[in-house]
């Protein structure tokens, strides 16, 4: 009886709910604890004096997240669509979560392709656009990033029937809207990445500095972190394509994460750059 109950434990639902609760709680408590602040900040916002930094890894290792994401997402998609893979996939899902079947096969297939496009874009930017300083992330954040995307792929596929096959032609309005939102989010992220990179280059496209400067233009005239806002838009697009409780929890975790990151970034700018524009919001234009 106990063994049966253990198999019914929904690991992925716990994974997303834990993130929401933990990040939200840390958001209220980081000013009281340097240790919590260390675990919830990265890059330029990290406290340089905390001893735990000996366990940090370079921020450029973000690319490992996207390599893992592309590999796991592609493998799971092939397994999902492979005629003989249904039983193997069901076994994997049963170990980690429960099958909702709240969305269609088309929704799952499109969401997986959207995720694939998104992480390919992020990998491209991390390798060929971004110019990293000596900023770091802590080991816990690194392990979380490695785990995040495989869990997301399984969460998406656990919301559709197991016996899906291609070709899939039943395209609906929410699919078109979701893809349009995704492309908008990707555009904003890429434009933002280019602006950040150009801050460290001269007119001949040579890297001349690794210091942090005030970005200008595009959405930076309204917010300090348009790339975080775009990331939230990407996950809203996934929810539009696949409405359901699990994807809502995923979005909740991403919103908490990106909001806290935006707040920490805003604080760093105001603390370290006296001339930083006071009218800029952290994340949402005119509001927050």
CSV table of C-alpha atoms in Angstrom, one decimal:
chain,number,residue,atom,x,y,z
A,1,UNK,CA,0.0,0.0,0.0
A,2,UNK,CA,2.8,2.4,0.9
A,3,UNK,CA,4.7,1.5,-2.3
A,4,UNK,CA,1.6,2.3,-4.4
A,5,UNK,CA,1.2,5.7,-2.6
A,6,UNK,CA,4.9,6.5,-3.4
A,7,UNK,CA,4.3,5.9,-7.1
A,8,UNK,CA,1.4,8.3,-7.0
A,9,UNK,CA,3.5,11.2,-5.6
A,10,UNK,CA,3.5,13.9,-8.3
A,11,UNK,CA,7.1,14.9,-8.4
A,12,UNK,CA,6.7,17.5,-11.1
A,13,UNK,CA,3.7,19.2,-9.6
A,14,UNK,CA,5.7,19.4,-6.3
A,15,UNK,CA,8.7,20.7,-8.3
A,16,UNK,CA,6.7,23.7,-9.7
A,17,UNK,CA,4.8,24.5,-6.5
A,18,UNK,CA,8.0,24.4,-4.4
A,19,UNK,CA,9.6,26.9,-6.7
A,20,UNK,CA,6.7,29.3,-6.4
A,21,UNK,CA,6.6,29.1,-2.6
A,22,UNK,CA,10.3,29.1,-2.1
A,23,UNK,CA,11.1,32.0,-4.5
A,24,UNK,CA,8.2,34.1,-3.2
A,25,UNK,CA,9.3,33.5,0.4
A,26,UNK,CA,12.9,34.4,-0.4
A,27,UNK,CA,11.7,37.5,-2.2
A,28,UNK,CA,10.4,38.8,1.2
A,29,UNK,CA,13.3,37.6,3.2
A,30,UNK,CA,16.5,38.1,1.1
A,31,UNK,CA,17.1,41.6,2.7
A,32,UNK,CA,17.3,39.8,6.1
A,33,UNK,CA,19.7,37.0,5.2
A,34,UNK,CA,22.9,37.1,3.2
A,35,UNK,CA,22.8,33.4,2.6
A,36,UNK,CA,19.3,33.6,1.0
A,37,UNK,CA,20.4,36.6,-1.0
A,38,UNK,CA,23.3,34.6,-2.3
A,39,UNK,CA,21.1,31.7,-3.4
A,40,UNK,CA,18.6,34.0,-5.1
A,41,UNK,CA,20.9,36.3,-7.0
A,42,UNK,CA,23.4,35.8,-9.8
A,43,UNK,CA,25.7,37.7,-12.0
A,44,UNK,CA,26.4,41.3,-11.1
A,45,UNK,CA,23.9,41.3,-8.2
A,46,UNK,CA,25.8,38.6,-6.2
A,47,UNK,CA,27.3,39.7,-2.9
A,48,UNK,CA,31.0,39.7,-3.6
A,49,UNK,CA,32.0,39.2,0.0
A,50,UNK,CA,30.1,36.0,0.9
A,51,UNK,CA,32.3,32.9,1.5
A,52,UNK,CA,30.0,30.6,-0.4
A,53,UNK,CA,31.2,32.1,-3.6
A,54,UNK,CA,34.0,29.5,-3.7
A,55,UNK,CA,31.3,27.1,-5.1
A,56,UNK,CA,30.2,29.4,-7.9
A,57,UNK,CA,30.5,28.6,-11.6
A,58,UNK,CA,30.9,31.0,-14.5
A,59,UNK,CA,27.7,32.6,-15.7
A,60,UNK,CA,28.6,31.6,-19.3
A,61,UNK,CA,27.7,28.1,-18.2
A,62,UNK,CA,24.1,29.1,-18.9
A,63,UNK,CA,24.7,27.5,-22.3
A,64,UNK,CA,24.8,24.1,-20.5
A,65,UNK,CA,21.2,24.6,-19.7
A,66,UNK,CA,20.3,25.1,-23.3
A,67,UNK,CA,22.4,22.2,-24.6
A,68,UNK,CA,20.6,20.0,-22.0
A,69,UNK,CA,17.3,21.4,-23.0
A,70,UNK,CA,17.7,20.8,-26.7
A,71,UNK,CA,19.0,17.3,-26.1
A,72,UNK,CA,16.3,16.2,-23.7
A,73,UNK,CA,13.5,18.0,-25.5
A,74,UNK,CA,14.4,16.4,-28.9
A,75,UNK,CA,14.8,13.0,-27.3
A,76,UNK,CA,11.4,13.2,-25.5
A,77,UNK,CA,9.7,14.4,-28.6
A,78,UNK,CA,11.1,11.5,-30.7
A,79,UNK,CA,10.1,9.1,-28.0
A,80,UNK,CA,6.6,10.6,-27.8
A,81,UNK,CA,6.0,10.3,-31.5
A,82,UNK,CA,7.8,7.0,-32.1
A,83,UNK,CA,5.2,4.3,-32.7
A,84,UNK,CA,6.9,1.9,-30.3
A,85,UNK,CA,7.8,4.6,-27.7
A,86,UNK,CA,4.4,5.0,-26.0
A,87,UNK,CA,5.0,2.4,-23.3
A,88,UNK,CA,8.4,3.8,-22.5
A,89,UNK,CA,7.1,7.3,-22.3
A,90,UNK,CA,4.2,6.3,-20.1
A,91,UNK,CA,6.6,4.5,-17.7
A,92,UNK,CA,8.7,7.7,-17.4
A,93,UNK,CA,5.6,9.9,-16.8
A,94,UNK,CA,4.2,7.5,-14.2
A,95,UNK,CA,7.4,7.8,-12.3
A,96,UNK,CA,7.5,11.6,-12.2
A,97,UNK,CA,3.9,12.9,-12.5
A,98,UNK,CA,0.4,12.0,-13.6
A,99,UNK,CA,-1.1,12.2,-17.1
A,100,UNK,CA,-3.7,14.9,-17.3
A,101,UNK,CA,-4.7,14.6,-21.0
A,102,UNK,CA,-6.1,18.1,-20.7
A,103,UNK,CA,-4.7,19.2,-24.1
A,104,UNK,CA,-4.7,17.7,-27.6
A,105,UNK,CA,-1.8,16.0,-29.4
A,106,UNK,CA,-1.4,19.0,-31.6
A,107,UNK,CA,-1.1,21.3,-28.6
A,108,UNK,CA,1.7,19.1,-27.1
A,109,UNK,CA,3.5,18.9,-30.4
A,110,UNK,CA,3.4,22.6,-31.0
A,111,UNK,CA,4.4,23.5,-27.5
A,112,UNK,CA,7.4,21.1,-27.8
A,113,UNK,CA,8.4,22.8,-31.0
A,114,UNK,CA,8.0,26.2,-29.4
A,115,UNK,CA,10.2,25.2,-26.5
A,116,UNK,CA,12.8,23.8,-29.0
A,117,UNK,CA,12.9,27.1,-30.9
A,118,UNK,CA,13.2,29.1,-27.7
A,119,UNK,CA,16.1,27.1,-26.3
A,120,UNK,CA,17.9,27.1,-29.7
A,121,UNK,CA,17.6,30.9,-29.7
A,122,UNK,CA,19.0,31.1,-26.1
A,123,UNK,CA,21.9,28.7,-27.0
A,124,UNK,CA,22.7,30.8,-30.1
A,125,UNK,CA,22.8,34.0,-28.1
A,126,UNK,CA,24.9,32.5,-25.3
A,127,UNK,CA,27.5,31.3,-27.8
A,128,UNK,CA,27.5,34.0,-30.4
A,129,UNK,CA,25.9,37.2,-29.0
A,130,UNK,CA,26.3,37.5,-25.3
A,131,UNK,CA,29.6,38.9,-24.0
A,132,UNK,CA,30.0,37.5,-20.5
A,133,UNK,CA,32.0,39.3,-17.7
A,134,UNK,CA,33.5,37.4,-14.8
A,135,UNK,CA,30.0,37.1,-13.3
A,136,UNK,CA,29.0,33.8,-11.7
A,137,UNK,CA,26.1,31.7,-10.6
A,138,UNK,CA,26.0,29.5,-7.6
A,139,UNK,CA,26.1,25.7,-7.8
A,140,UNK,CA,22.5,25.3,-6.7
A,141,UNK,CA,21.3,27.6,-9.5
A,142,UNK,CA,23.4,25.7,-12.0
A,143,UNK,CA,21.9,22.3,-11.0
A,144,UNK,CA,18.4,23.8,-11.0
A,145,UNK,CA,19.0,25.1,-14.5
A,146,UNK,CA,20.1,21.7,-15.7
A,147,UNK,CA,17.0,20.1,-14.2
A,148,UNK,CA,14.5,22.8,-15.3
A,149,UNK,CA,14.1,22.1,-19.0
A,150,UNK,CA,13.8,18.3,-18.9
A,151,UNK,CA,11.1,18.7,-16.2
A,152,UNK,CA,9.4,21.2,-18.4
A,153,UNK,CA,9.4,18.9,-21.5
A,154,UNK,CA,7.9,16.0,-19.4
A,155,UNK,CA,5.3,18.4,-17.9
A,156,UNK,CA,4.2,19.4,-21.4
A,157,UNK,CA,3.9,15.9,-22.7
A,158,UNK,CA,2.2,14.6,-19.5
A,159,UNK,CA,-0.8,16.9,-20.5
A,160,UNK,CA,-1.6,15.1,-23.8
A,161,UNK,CA,-2.6,11.6,-24.7
A,162,UNK,CA,0.1,9.0,-24.9
A,163,UNK,CA,-0.8,7.5,-28.3
A,164,UNK,CA,-0.2,10.6,-30.5
A,165,UNK,CA,1.1,10.2,-34.0
A,166,UNK,CA,2.2,12.5,-36.8
A,167,UNK,CA,1.0,14.1,-39.0
A,168,UNK,CA,-1.0,16.5,-36.8
A,169,UNK,CA,-3.2,18.9,-38.7
A,170,UNK,CA,-5.8,20.1,-36.2
A,171,UNK,CA,-4.5,23.7,-35.7
A,172,UNK,CA,-6.6,26.0,-33.6
A,173,UNK,CA,-6.7,29.7,-32.9
A,174,UNK,CA,-4.9,29.4,-29.6
A,175,UNK,CA,-2.0,27.7,-31.3
A,176,UNK,CA,-1.6,30.6,-33.8
A,177,UNK,CA,-1.9,33.2,-31.0
A,178,UNK,CA,0.6,31.3,-28.8
A,179,UNK,CA,3.2,31.0,-31.6
A,180,UNK,CA,2.8,34.7,-32.4
A,181,UNK,CA,3.4,35.5,-28.7
A,182,UNK,CA,6.4,33.3,-28.6
A,183,UNK,CA,8.0,35.0,-31.7
A,184,UNK,CA,7.4,38.3,-30.1
A,185,UNK,CA,9.1,37.2,-26.9
A,186,UNK,CA,12.1,35.8,-28.9
A,187,UNK,CA,12.4,39.0,-30.8
A,188,UNK,CA,12.5,41.1,-27.6
A,189,UNK,CA,15.0,38.8,-26.0
A,190,UNK,CA,17.3,38.8,-29.0
A,191,UNK,CA,17.1,42.6,-29.4
A,192,UNK,CA,17.9,43.0,-25.7
A,193,UNK,CA,20.8,40.6,-25.9
A,194,UNK,CA,22.3,42.6,-28.8
A,195,UNK,CA,21.9,45.9,-26.9
A,196,UNK,CA,23.7,44.4,-23.9
A,197,UNK,CA,26.5,43.0,-26.1
A,198,UNK,CA,27.0,46.4,-27.9
A,199,UNK,CA,27.6,48.1,-24.5
A,200,UNK,CA,30.9,46.2,-24.4
A,201,UNK,CA,32.0,46.8,-28.0
A,202,UNK,CA,33.5,49.7,-29.9
A,203,UNK,CA,32.3,51.0,-33.3
A,204,UNK,CA,34.5,48.3,-35.0
A,205,UNK,CA,32.7,45.5,-33.2
A,206,UNK,CA,35.6,44.8,-30.9
A,207,UNK,CA,35.1,43.9,-27.2
A,208,UNK,CA,36.7,46.7,-25.3
A,209,UNK,CA,35.2,46.3,-21.8
A,210,UNK,CA,33.5,43.8,-19.5
A,211,UNK,CA,32.0,46.4,-17.2
A,212,UNK,CA,28.3,46.9,-16.6
A,213,UNK,CA,26.9,50.1,-18.2
A,214,UNK,CA,23.4,51.6,-18.5
A,215,UNK,CA,21.6,50.2,-21.5
A,216,UNK,CA,19.5,52.6,-23.6
A,217,UNK,CA,17.0,52.3,-26.4
A,218,UNK,CA,14.2,49.9,-27.3
A,219,UNK,CA,12.3,48.8,-24.2
A,220,UNK,CA,15.1,49.9,-21.9
A,221,UNK,CA,13.5,53.4,-21.9
A,222,UNK,CA,10.6,51.8,-19.9
A,223,UNK,CA,12.1,48.9,-17.9
A,224,UNK,CA,15.5,47.7,-16.7
A,225,UNK,CA,15.0,44.0,-17.7
A,226,UNK,CA,13.0,43.6,-20.9
A,227,UNK,CA,14.6,40.2,-21.4
A,228,UNK,CA,12.9,39.0,-18.2
A,229,UNK,CA,9.6,40.4,-19.3
A,230,UNK,CA,10.1,38.6,-22.7
A,231,UNK,CA,10.8,35.3,-20.8
A,232,UNK,CA,7.5,35.6,-19.0
A,233,UNK,CA,5.8,36.2,-22.4
A,234,UNK,CA,7.3,33.0,-23.7
A,235,UNK,CA,5.8,31.0,-20.9
A,236,UNK,CA,2.4,32.8,-21.3
A,237,UNK,CA,2.5,31.7,-24.9
A,238,UNK,CA,3.0,28.0,-23.8
A,239,UNK,CA,0.0,28.4,-21.5
A,240,UNK,CA,-2.1,29.8,-24.3
A,241,UNK,CA,-1.2,26.8,-26.5
A,242,UNK,CA,-1.7,24.3,-23.6
A,243,UNK,CA,-4.1,25.7,-21.0
A,244,UNK,CA,-4.1,23.6,-17.8
A,245,UNK,CA,-3.1,23.5,-14.2
A,246,UNK,CA,0.4,22.1,-14.8
A,247,UNK,CA,1.3,24.8,-17.3
A,248,UNK,CA,-0.2,27.4,-15.0
A,249,UNK,CA,2.1,26.2,-12.2
A,250,UNK,CA,5.1,26.4,-14.7
A,251,UNK,CA,4.2,30.0,-15.5
A,252,UNK,CA,3.8,30.8,-11.8
A,253,UNK,CA,7.3,29.5,-11.1
A,254,UNK,CA,8.8,31.5,-14.1
A,255,UNK,CA,7.0,34.7,-13.1
A,256,UNK,CA,8.3,34.5,-9.5
A,257,UNK,CA,11.8,33.7,-10.8
A,258,UNK,CA,11.9,36.5,-13.4
A,259,UNK,CA,10.3,39.1,-11.1
A,260,UNK,CA,12.8,38.5,-8.3
A,261,UNK,CA,15.7,38.7,-10.8
A,262,UNK,CA,14.3,41.9,-12.2
A,263,UNK,CA,14.0,43.4,-8.7
A,264,UNK,CA,17.5,42.4,-7.8
A,265,UNK,CA,18.8,43.9,-11.1
A,266,UNK,CA,16.9,47.2,-10.5
A,267,UNK,CA,18.4,47.4,-7.0
A,268,UNK,CA,21.9,46.9,-8.4
A,269,UNK,CA,21.6,49.5,-11.0
A,270,UNK,CA,20.3,52.1,-8.5
A,271,UNK,CA,23.0,51.2,-6.0
A,272,UNK,CA,26.0,51.1,-8.4
A,273,UNK,CA,25.1,53.6,-11.1
A,274,UNK,CA,24.1,57.0,-9.6
A,275,UNK,CA,23.0,58.4,-13.0
A,276,UNK,CA,20.7,55.5,-13.7
A,277,UNK,CA,17.3,56.7,-14.9
A,278,UNK,CA,14.9,57.0,-12.0
A,279,UNK,CA,11.8,56.6,-14.1
A,280,UNK,CA,12.6,53.2,-15.3
A,281,UNK,CA,10.5,50.4,-13.9
A,282,UNK,CA,12.0,47.0,-13.0
A,283,UNK,CA,9.9,44.7,-15.2
A,284,UNK,CA,6.5,46.0,-16.4
A,285,UNK,CA,6.4,49.4,-18.2
A,286,UNK,CA,4.7,52.2,-16.1
A,287,UNK,CA,3.6,49.7,-13.4
A,288,UNK,CA,6.4,47.7,-11.7
